[in-house]
């Protein structure tokens, strides 16, 4: 069942059928309500500074926009960067320090993207956490000089510089 929805979603995003296009049009009013709620949440949020510079790399489309290579390249320009991400696909929960000098866990606890960062950047600290604010505080306590958030655009309670990647997609819906 999961595979069916994954294929349906991928088809919808990249090569939508007529039925999927009609469904998009029917759901358009709900999209408007969602956008209004997101905007109100954004306007109510108060960004907090955590005592360390934070740069967020986000995207406006799903997958394949180049966030990971951009974060890796940015991290190479700092002496002790921390990369904070959610850790999609990991088996663990909560905050996990994946790497601080040495790799401290396996791919099941970190997720594949976090492990890619850990193996690609020998001088970086890599932390996975659903609660990004906690991971930022941990990075500061470890002694990092900057935090790079992978996919942190929607975290409006964090004072950060947002870098947004927008790639063209074949689906205007």
mmCIF file with all atom_site columns, C-alpha atoms in Angstrom:
data_model
loop_
_atom_site.group_PDB
_atom_site.id
_atom_site.type_symbol
_atom_site.label_atom_id
_atom_site.label_alt_id
_atom_site.label_comp_id
_atom_site.label_asym_id
_atom_site.label_entity_id
_atom_site.label_seq_id
_atom_site.pdbx_PDB_ins_code
_atom_site.Cartn_x
_atom_site.Cartn_y
_atom_site.Cartn_z
_atom_site.occupancy
_atom_site.B_iso_or_equiv
_atom_site.pdbx_formal_charge
_atom_site.auth_seq_id
_atom_site.auth_comp_id
_atom_site.auth_asym_id
_atom_site.auth_atom_id
_atom_site.pdbx_PDB_model_num
ATOM 1   C CA . UNK A 1 1   ? 0.000   0.000  0.000   1.00 0.00 ? 1   UNK A CA 1
ATOM 2   C CA . UNK A 1 2   ? 2.850   2.363  0.892   1.00 0.00 ? 2   UNK A CA 1
ATOM 3   C CA . UNK A 1 3   ? 4.501   1.655  -2.460  1.00 0.00 ? 3   UNK A CA 1
ATOM 4   C CA . UNK A 1 4   ? 1.232   2.444  -4.279  1.00 0.00 ? 4   UNK A CA 1
ATOM 5   C CA . UNK A 1 5   ? 0.960   5.870  -2.635  1.00 0.00 ? 5   UNK A CA 1
ATOM 6   C CA . UNK A 1 6   ? 4.628   6.580  -3.280  1.00 0.00 ? 6   UNK A CA 1
ATOM 7   C CA . UNK A 1 7   ? 4.216   5.838  -6.989  1.00 0.00 ? 7   UNK A CA 1
ATOM 8   C CA . UNK A 1 8   ? 0.960   7.781  -7.160  1.00 0.00 ? 8   UNK A CA 1
ATOM 9   C CA . UNK A 1 9   ? 2.591   10.770 -5.450  1.00 0.00 ? 9   UNK A CA 1
ATOM 10  C CA . UNK A 1 10  ? 5.642   10.647 -7.694  1.00 0.00 ? 10  UNK A CA 1
ATOM 11  C CA . UNK A 1 11  ? 3.418   10.448 -10.768 1.00 0.00 ? 11  UNK A CA 1
ATOM 12  C CA . UNK A 1 12  ? 1.373   13.373 -9.481  1.00 0.00 ? 12  UNK A CA 1
ATOM 13  C CA . UNK A 1 13  ? 4.433   15.527 -8.873  1.00 0.00 ? 13  UNK A CA 1
ATOM 14  C CA . UNK A 1 14  ? 6.232   14.890 -12.146 1.00 0.00 ? 14  UNK A CA 1
ATOM 15  C CA . UNK A 1 15  ? 3.719   13.597 -14.711 1.00 0.00 ? 15  UNK A CA 1
ATOM 16  C CA . UNK A 1 16  ? 0.164   14.188 -13.447 1.00 0.00 ? 16  UNK A CA 1
ATOM 17  C CA . UNK A 1 17  ? -2.692  12.367 -15.163 1.00 0.00 ? 17  UNK A CA 1
ATOM 18  C CA . UNK A 1 18  ? -5.962  14.077 -16.062 1.00 0.00 ? 18  UNK A CA 1
ATOM 19  C CA . UNK A 1 19  ? -7.578  12.648 -12.919 1.00 0.00 ? 19  UNK A CA 1
ATOM 20  C CA . UNK A 1 20  ? -4.753  14.011 -10.757 1.00 0.00 ? 20  UNK A CA 1
ATOM 21  C CA . UNK A 1 21  ? -5.065  17.440 -12.381 1.00 0.00 ? 21  UNK A CA 1
ATOM 22  C CA . UNK A 1 22  ? -8.819  17.463 -11.694 1.00 0.00 ? 22  UNK A CA 1
ATOM 23  C CA . UNK A 1 23  ? -8.196  16.434 -8.101  1.00 0.00 ? 23  UNK A CA 1
ATOM 24  C CA . UNK A 1 24  ? -5.765  19.353 -7.754  1.00 0.00 ? 24  UNK A CA 1
ATOM 25  C CA . UNK A 1 25  ? -8.396  21.783 -8.987  1.00 0.00 ? 25  UNK A CA 1
ATOM 26  C CA . UNK A 1 26  ? -11.030 20.365 -6.619  1.00 0.00 ? 26  UNK A CA 1
ATOM 27  C CA . UNK A 1 27  ? -8.666  20.661 -3.651  1.00 0.00 ? 27  UNK A CA 1
ATOM 28  C CA . UNK A 1 28  ? -7.595  24.207 -4.523  1.00 0.00 ? 28  UNK A CA 1
ATOM 29  C CA . UNK A 1 29  ? -9.923  25.851 -1.948  1.00 0.00 ? 29  UNK A CA 1
ATOM 30  C CA . UNK A 1 30  ? -8.393  23.688 0.803   1.00 0.00 ? 30  UNK A CA 1
ATOM 31  C CA . UNK A 1 31  ? -4.950  24.756 -0.373  1.00 0.00 ? 31  UNK A CA 1
ATOM 32  C CA . UNK A 1 32  ? -6.014  28.367 0.062   1.00 0.00 ? 32  UNK A CA 1
ATOM 33  C CA . UNK A 1 33  ? -7.136  27.687 3.641   1.00 0.00 ? 33  UNK A CA 1
ATOM 34  C CA . UNK A 1 34  ? -3.861  25.911 4.374   1.00 0.00 ? 34  UNK A CA 1
ATOM 35  C CA . UNK A 1 35  ? -1.876  28.845 2.972   1.00 0.00 ? 35  UNK A CA 1
ATOM 36  C CA . UNK A 1 36  ? -3.880  31.275 5.109   1.00 0.00 ? 36  UNK A CA 1
ATOM 37  C CA . UNK A 1 37  ? -3.235  29.215 8.262   1.00 0.00 ? 37  UNK A CA 1
ATOM 38  C CA . UNK A 1 38  ? 0.491   28.980 7.437   1.00 0.00 ? 38  UNK A CA 1
ATOM 39  C CA . UNK A 1 39  ? 0.665   32.735 6.843   1.00 0.00 ? 39  UNK A CA 1
ATOM 40  C CA . UNK A 1 40  ? -1.055  33.499 10.152  1.00 0.00 ? 40  UNK A CA 1
ATOM 41  C CA . UNK A 1 41  ? 1.309   31.142 11.971  1.00 0.00 ? 41  UNK A CA 1
ATOM 42  C CA . UNK A 1 42  ? 4.259   32.879 10.292  1.00 0.00 ? 42  UNK A CA 1
ATOM 43  C CA . UNK A 1 43  ? 3.000   36.354 11.292  1.00 0.00 ? 43  UNK A CA 1
ATOM 44  C CA . UNK A 1 44  ? 2.531   35.269 14.938  1.00 0.00 ? 44  UNK A CA 1
ATOM 45  C CA . UNK A 1 45  ? 5.984   33.740 15.287  1.00 0.00 ? 45  UNK A CA 1
ATOM 46  C CA . UNK A 1 46  ? 8.804   35.580 17.025  1.00 0.00 ? 46  UNK A CA 1
ATOM 47  C CA . UNK A 1 47  ? 12.277  34.473 15.851  1.00 0.00 ? 47  UNK A CA 1
ATOM 48  C CA . UNK A 1 48  ? 14.733  33.822 18.683  1.00 0.00 ? 48  UNK A CA 1
ATOM 49  C CA . UNK A 1 49  ? 18.497  34.121 18.439  1.00 0.00 ? 49  UNK A CA 1
ATOM 50  C CA . UNK A 1 50  ? 20.267  31.102 19.945  1.00 0.00 ? 50  UNK A CA 1
ATOM 51  C CA . UNK A 1 51  ? 23.704  32.677 20.345  1.00 0.00 ? 51  UNK A CA 1
ATOM 52  C CA . UNK A 1 52  ? 25.106  31.162 17.146  1.00 0.00 ? 52  UNK A CA 1
ATOM 53  C CA . UNK A 1 53  ? 24.617  32.092 13.470  1.00 0.00 ? 53  UNK A CA 1
ATOM 54  C CA . UNK A 1 54  ? 22.076  29.872 11.721  1.00 0.00 ? 54  UNK A CA 1
ATOM 55  C CA . UNK A 1 55  ? 21.686  29.435 7.955   1.00 0.00 ? 55  UNK A CA 1
ATOM 56  C CA . UNK A 1 56  ? 18.737  27.464 6.630   1.00 0.00 ? 56  UNK A CA 1
ATOM 57  C CA . UNK A 1 57  ? 18.777  25.862 3.185   1.00 0.00 ? 57  UNK A CA 1
ATOM 58  C CA . UNK A 1 58  ? 15.286  25.077 1.950   1.00 0.00 ? 58  UNK A CA 1
ATOM 59  C CA . UNK A 1 59  ? 13.417  24.462 -1.259  1.00 0.00 ? 59  UNK A CA 1
ATOM 60  C CA . UNK A 1 60  ? 10.044  25.235 -2.784  1.00 0.00 ? 60  UNK A CA 1
ATOM 61  C CA . UNK A 1 61  ? 9.665   21.930 -4.599  1.00 0.00 ? 61  UNK A CA 1
ATOM 62  C CA . UNK A 1 62  ? 9.799   18.319 -3.497  1.00 0.00 ? 62  UNK A CA 1
ATOM 63  C CA . UNK A 1 63  ? 13.103  16.465 -3.848  1.00 0.00 ? 63  UNK A CA 1
ATOM 64  C CA . UNK A 1 64  ? 16.032  16.837 -6.170  1.00 0.00 ? 64  UNK A CA 1
ATOM 65  C CA . UNK A 1 65  ? 16.623  20.564 -5.794  1.00 0.00 ? 65  UNK A CA 1
ATOM 66  C CA . UNK A 1 66  ? 20.240  20.296 -4.649  1.00 0.00 ? 66  UNK A CA 1
ATOM 67  C CA . UNK A 1 67  ? 19.949  21.155 -0.949  1.00 0.00 ? 67  UNK A CA 1
ATOM 68  C CA . UNK A 1 68  ? 22.387  18.491 0.218   1.00 0.00 ? 68  UNK A CA 1
ATOM 69  C CA . UNK A 1 69  ? 25.248  19.444 -2.159  1.00 0.00 ? 69  UNK A CA 1
ATOM 70  C CA . UNK A 1 70  ? 24.732  23.125 -1.297  1.00 0.00 ? 70  UNK A CA 1
ATOM 71  C CA . UNK A 1 71  ? 24.877  22.455 2.466   1.00 0.00 ? 71  UNK A CA 1
ATOM 72  C CA . UNK A 1 72  ? 28.025  20.335 1.994   1.00 0.00 ? 72  UNK A CA 1
ATOM 73  C CA . UNK A 1 73  ? 29.697  23.111 0.007   1.00 0.00 ? 73  UNK A CA 1
ATOM 74  C CA . UNK A 1 74  ? 28.708  25.779 2.549   1.00 0.00 ? 74  UNK A CA 1
ATOM 75  C CA . UNK A 1 75  ? 29.998  23.638 5.421   1.00 0.00 ? 75  UNK A CA 1
ATOM 76  C CA . UNK A 1 76  ? 33.424  23.395 3.766   1.00 0.00 ? 76  UNK A CA 1
ATOM 77  C CA . UNK A 1 77  ? 33.874  27.144 4.269   1.00 0.00 ? 77  UNK A CA 1
ATOM 78  C CA . UNK A 1 78  ? 33.696  27.018 8.085   1.00 0.00 ? 78  UNK A CA 1
ATOM 79  C CA . UNK A 1 79  ? 36.110  25.592 10.631  1.00 0.00 ? 79  UNK A CA 1
ATOM 80  C CA . UNK A 1 80  ? 33.529  23.818 12.825  1.00 0.00 ? 80  UNK A CA 1
ATOM 81  C CA . UNK A 1 81  ? 30.054  23.841 11.305  1.00 0.00 ? 81  UNK A CA 1
ATOM 82  C CA . UNK A 1 82  ? 27.083  21.930 12.644  1.00 0.00 ? 82  UNK A CA 1
ATOM 83  C CA . UNK A 1 83  ? 24.582  20.439 10.247  1.00 0.00 ? 83  UNK A CA 1
ATOM 84  C CA . UNK A 1 84  ? 21.156  19.978 11.768  1.00 0.00 ? 84  UNK A CA 1
ATOM 85  C CA . UNK A 1 85  ? 18.444  18.005 10.030  1.00 0.00 ? 85  UNK A CA 1
ATOM 86  C CA . UNK A 1 86  ? 15.372  16.017 10.909  1.00 0.00 ? 86  UNK A CA 1
ATOM 87  C CA . UNK A 1 87  ? 16.808  12.661 9.894   1.00 0.00 ? 87  UNK A CA 1
ATOM 88  C CA . UNK A 1 88  ? 14.115  11.283 7.589   1.00 0.00 ? 88  UNK A CA 1
ATOM 89  C CA . UNK A 1 89  ? 14.036  7.501  7.422   1.00 0.00 ? 89  UNK A CA 1
ATOM 90  C CA . UNK A 1 90  ? 15.884  6.929  10.691  1.00 0.00 ? 90  UNK A CA 1
ATOM 91  C CA . UNK A 1 91  ? 14.757  4.341  13.224  1.00 0.00 ? 91  UNK A CA 1
ATOM 92  C CA . UNK A 1 92  ? 15.600  6.499  16.270  1.00 0.00 ? 92  UNK A CA 1
ATOM 93  C CA . UNK A 1 93  ? 13.656  9.350  17.853  1.00 0.00 ? 93  UNK A CA 1
ATOM 94  C CA . UNK A 1 94  ? 14.667  12.510 19.635  1.00 0.00 ? 94  UNK A CA 1
ATOM 95  C CA . UNK A 1 95  ? 18.028  14.181 19.272  1.00 0.00 ? 95  UNK A CA 1
ATOM 96  C CA . UNK A 1 96  ? 21.016  12.113 18.126  1.00 0.00 ? 96  UNK A CA 1
ATOM 97  C CA . UNK A 1 97  ? 24.523  13.491 17.678  1.00 0.00 ? 97  UNK A CA 1
ATOM 98  C CA . UNK A 1 98  ? 25.566  11.539 14.592  1.00 0.00 ? 98  UNK A CA 1
ATOM 99  C CA . UNK A 1 99  ? 29.092  12.889 14.397  1.00 0.00 ? 99  UNK A CA 1
ATOM 100 C CA . UNK A 1 100 ? 31.381  14.953 16.579  1.00 0.00 ? 100 UNK A CA 1
ATOM 101 C CA . UNK A 1 101 ? 34.967  14.210 15.453  1.00 0.00 ? 101 UNK A CA 1
ATOM 102 C CA . UNK A 1 102 ? 33.966  10.530 15.013  1.00 0.00 ? 102 UNK A CA 1
ATOM 103 C CA . UNK A 1 103 ? 30.778  8.942  13.746  1.00 0.00 ? 103 UNK A CA 1
ATOM 104 C CA . UNK A 1 104 ? 28.828  8.021  16.883  1.00 0.00 ? 104 UNK A CA 1
ATOM 105 C CA . UNK A 1 105 ? 25.941  5.922  15.530  1.00 0.00 ? 105 UNK A CA 1
ATOM 106 C CA . UNK A 1 106 ? 24.873  3.782  12.604  1.00 0.00 ? 106 UNK A CA 1
ATOM 107 C CA . UNK A 1 107 ? 22.732  4.670  9.608   1.00 0.00 ? 107 UNK A CA 1
ATOM 108 C CA . UNK A 1 108 ? 19.587  3.246  11.253  1.00 0.00 ? 108 UNK A CA 1
ATOM 109 C CA . UNK A 1 109 ? 19.863  5.808  14.069  1.00 0.00 ? 109 UNK A CA 1
ATOM 110 C CA . UNK A 1 110 ? 20.878  8.720  11.835  1.00 0.00 ? 110 UNK A CA 1
ATOM 111 C CA . UNK A 1 111 ? 19.137  8.282  8.495   1.00 0.00 ? 111 UNK A CA 1
ATOM 112 C CA . UNK A 1 112 ? 20.941  8.098  5.165   1.00 0.00 ? 112 UNK A CA 1
ATOM 113 C CA . UNK A 1 113 ? 21.217  11.840 4.503   1.00 0.00 ? 113 UNK A CA 1
ATOM 114 C CA . UNK A 1 114 ? 22.759  12.536 7.927   1.00 0.00 ? 114 UNK A CA 1
ATOM 115 C CA . UNK A 1 115 ? 25.262  9.734  7.357   1.00 0.00 ? 115 UNK A CA 1
ATOM 116 C CA . UNK A 1 116 ? 26.132  11.243 3.968   1.00 0.00 ? 116 UNK A CA 1
ATOM 117 C CA . UNK A 1 117 ? 26.940  14.529 5.726   1.00 0.00 ? 117 UNK A CA 1
ATOM 118 C CA . UNK A 1 118 ? 28.922  12.711 8.434   1.00 0.00 ? 118 UNK A CA 1
ATOM 119 C CA . UNK A 1 119 ? 31.100  10.843 5.925   1.00 0.00 ? 119 UNK A CA 1
ATOM 120 C CA . UNK A 1 120 ? 31.499  13.782 3.495   1.00 0.00 ? 120 UNK A CA 1
ATOM 121 C CA . UNK A 1 121 ? 32.546  16.416 6.018   1.00 0.00 ? 121 UNK A CA 1
ATOM 122 C CA . UNK A 1 122 ? 35.336  15.328 8.387   1.00 0.00 ? 122 UNK A CA 1
ATOM 123 C CA . UNK A 1 123 ? 35.326  18.626 10.327  1.00 0.00 ? 123 UNK A CA 1
ATOM 124 C CA . UNK A 1 124 ? 31.542  19.000 10.782  1.00 0.00 ? 124 UNK A CA 1
ATOM 125 C CA . UNK A 1 125 ? 29.220  18.072 13.627  1.00 0.00 ? 125 UNK A CA 1
ATOM 126 C CA . UNK A 1 126 ? 26.023  16.365 12.424  1.00 0.00 ? 126 UNK A CA 1
ATOM 127 C CA . UNK A 1 127 ? 22.901  16.308 14.596  1.00 0.00 ? 127 UNK A CA 1
ATOM 128 C CA . UNK A 1 128 ? 19.457  14.884 13.828  1.00 0.00 ? 128 UNK A CA 1
ATOM 129 C CA . UNK A 1 129 ? 16.429  16.050 15.779  1.00 0.00 ? 129 UNK A CA 1
ATOM 130 C CA . UNK A 1 130 ? 12.747  16.701 15.225  1.00 0.00 ? 130 UNK A CA 1
ATOM 131 C CA . UNK A 1 131 ? 13.147  19.741 17.491  1.00 0.00 ? 131 UNK A CA 1
ATOM 132 C CA . UNK A 1 132 ? 15.659  21.919 15.681  1.00 0.00 ? 132 UNK A CA 1
ATOM 133 C CA . UNK A 1 133 ? 15.945  24.418 18.533  1.00 0.00 ? 133 UNK A CA 1
ATOM 134 C CA . UNK A 1 134 ? 17.299  21.697 20.819  1.00 0.00 ? 134 UNK A CA 1
ATOM 135 C CA . UNK A 1 135 ? 19.843  20.630 18.215  1.00 0.00 ? 135 UNK A CA 1
ATOM 136 C CA . UNK A 1 136 ? 20.982  24.256 17.744  1.00 0.00 ? 136 UNK A CA 1
ATOM 137 C CA . UNK A 1 137 ? 21.556  24.567 21.498  1.00 0.00 ? 137 UNK A CA 1
ATOM 138 C CA . UNK A 1 138 ? 23.555  21.303 21.434  1.00 0.00 ? 138 UNK A CA 1
ATOM 139 C CA . UNK A 1 139 ? 25.675  22.547 18.511  1.00 0.00 ? 139 UNK A CA 1
ATOM 140 C CA . UNK A 1 140 ? 26.447  25.725 20.435  1.00 0.00 ? 140 UNK A CA 1
ATOM 141 C CA . UNK A 1 141 ? 27.367  23.695 23.551  1.00 0.00 ? 141 UNK A CA 1
ATOM 142 C CA . UNK A 1 142 ? 29.714  21.522 21.450  1.00 0.00 ? 142 UNK A CA 1
ATOM 143 C CA . UNK A 1 143 ? 31.504  24.691 20.275  1.00 0.00 ? 143 UNK A CA 1
ATOM 144 C CA . UNK A 1 144 ? 30.404  24.977 16.647  1.00 0.00 ? 144 UNK A CA 1
ATOM 145 C CA . UNK A 1 145 ? 30.826  28.316 14.892  1.00 0.00 ? 145 UNK A CA 1
ATOM 146 C CA . UNK A 1 146 ? 27.715  28.092 12.660  1.00 0.00 ? 146 UNK A CA 1
ATOM 147 C CA . UNK A 1 147 ? 24.621  25.936 12.253  1.00 0.00 ? 147 UNK A CA 1
ATOM 148 C CA . UNK A 1 148 ? 23.422  24.898 8.809   1.00 0.00 ? 148 UNK A CA 1
ATOM 149 C CA . UNK A 1 149 ? 19.802  23.762 8.856   1.00 0.00 ? 149 UNK A CA 1
ATOM 150 C CA . UNK A 1 150 ? 18.865  21.321 6.137   1.00 0.00 ? 150 UNK A CA 1
ATOM 151 C CA . UNK A 1 151 ? 15.241  22.057 5.251   1.00 0.00 ? 151 UNK A CA 1
ATOM 152 C CA . UNK A 1 152 ? 14.532  24.581 7.987   1.00 0.00 ? 152 UNK A CA 1
ATOM 153 C CA . UNK A 1 153 ? 12.612  27.170 5.953   1.00 0.00 ? 153 UNK A CA 1
ATOM 154 C CA . UNK A 1 154 ? 9.368   26.623 7.867   1.00 0.00 ? 154 UNK A CA 1
ATOM 155 C CA . UNK A 1 155 ? 10.978  27.074 11.291  1.00 0.00 ? 155 UNK A CA 1
ATOM 156 C CA . UNK A 1 156 ? 9.920   30.686 11.841  1.00 0.00 ? 156 UNK A CA 1
ATOM 157 C CA . UNK A 1 157 ? 10.743  30.708 15.559  1.00 0.00 ? 157 UNK A CA 1
ATOM 158 C CA . UNK A 1 158 ? 14.483  30.505 14.771  1.00 0.00 ? 158 UNK A CA 1
ATOM 159 C CA . UNK A 1 159 ? 16.415  33.664 13.865  1.00 0.00 ? 159 UNK A CA 1
ATOM 160 C CA . UNK A 1 160 ? 18.197  32.543 10.694  1.00 0.00 ? 160 UNK A CA 1
ATOM 161 C CA . UNK A 1 161 ? 19.254  33.426 7.190   1.00 0.00 ? 161 UNK A CA 1
ATOM 162 C CA . UNK A 1 162 ? 17.077  31.533 4.695   1.00 0.00 ? 162 UNK A CA 1
ATOM 163 C CA . UNK A 1 163 ? 18.531  30.331 1.406   1.00 0.00 ? 163 UNK A CA 1
ATOM 164 C CA . UNK A 1 164 ? 15.733  29.051 -0.843  1.00 0.00 ? 164 UNK A CA 1
ATOM 165 C CA . UNK A 1 165 ? 16.263  26.854 -3.878  1.00 0.00 ? 165 UNK A CA 1
ATOM 166 C CA . UNK A 1 166 ? 13.546  26.953 -6.522  1.00 0.00 ? 166 UNK A CA 1
ATOM 167 C CA . UNK A 1 167 ? 13.761  24.480 -9.394  1.00 0.00 ? 167 UNK A CA 1
ATOM 168 C CA . UNK A 1 168 ? 11.353  24.173 -12.270 1.00 0.00 ? 168 UNK A CA 1
ATOM 169 C CA . UNK A 1 169 ? 8.957   21.235 -12.131 1.00 0.00 ? 169 UNK A CA 1
ATOM 170 C CA . UNK A 1 170 ? 6.863   19.857 -14.987 1.00 0.00 ? 170 UNK A CA 1
ATOM 171 C CA . UNK A 1 171 ? 3.730   20.004 -12.792 1.00 0.00 ? 171 UNK A CA 1
ATOM 172 C CA . UNK A 1 172 ? 2.257   23.517 -12.473 1.00 0.00 ? 172 UNK A CA 1
ATOM 173 C CA . UNK A 1 173 ? -0.413  22.162 -10.127 1.00 0.00 ? 173 UNK A CA 1
#
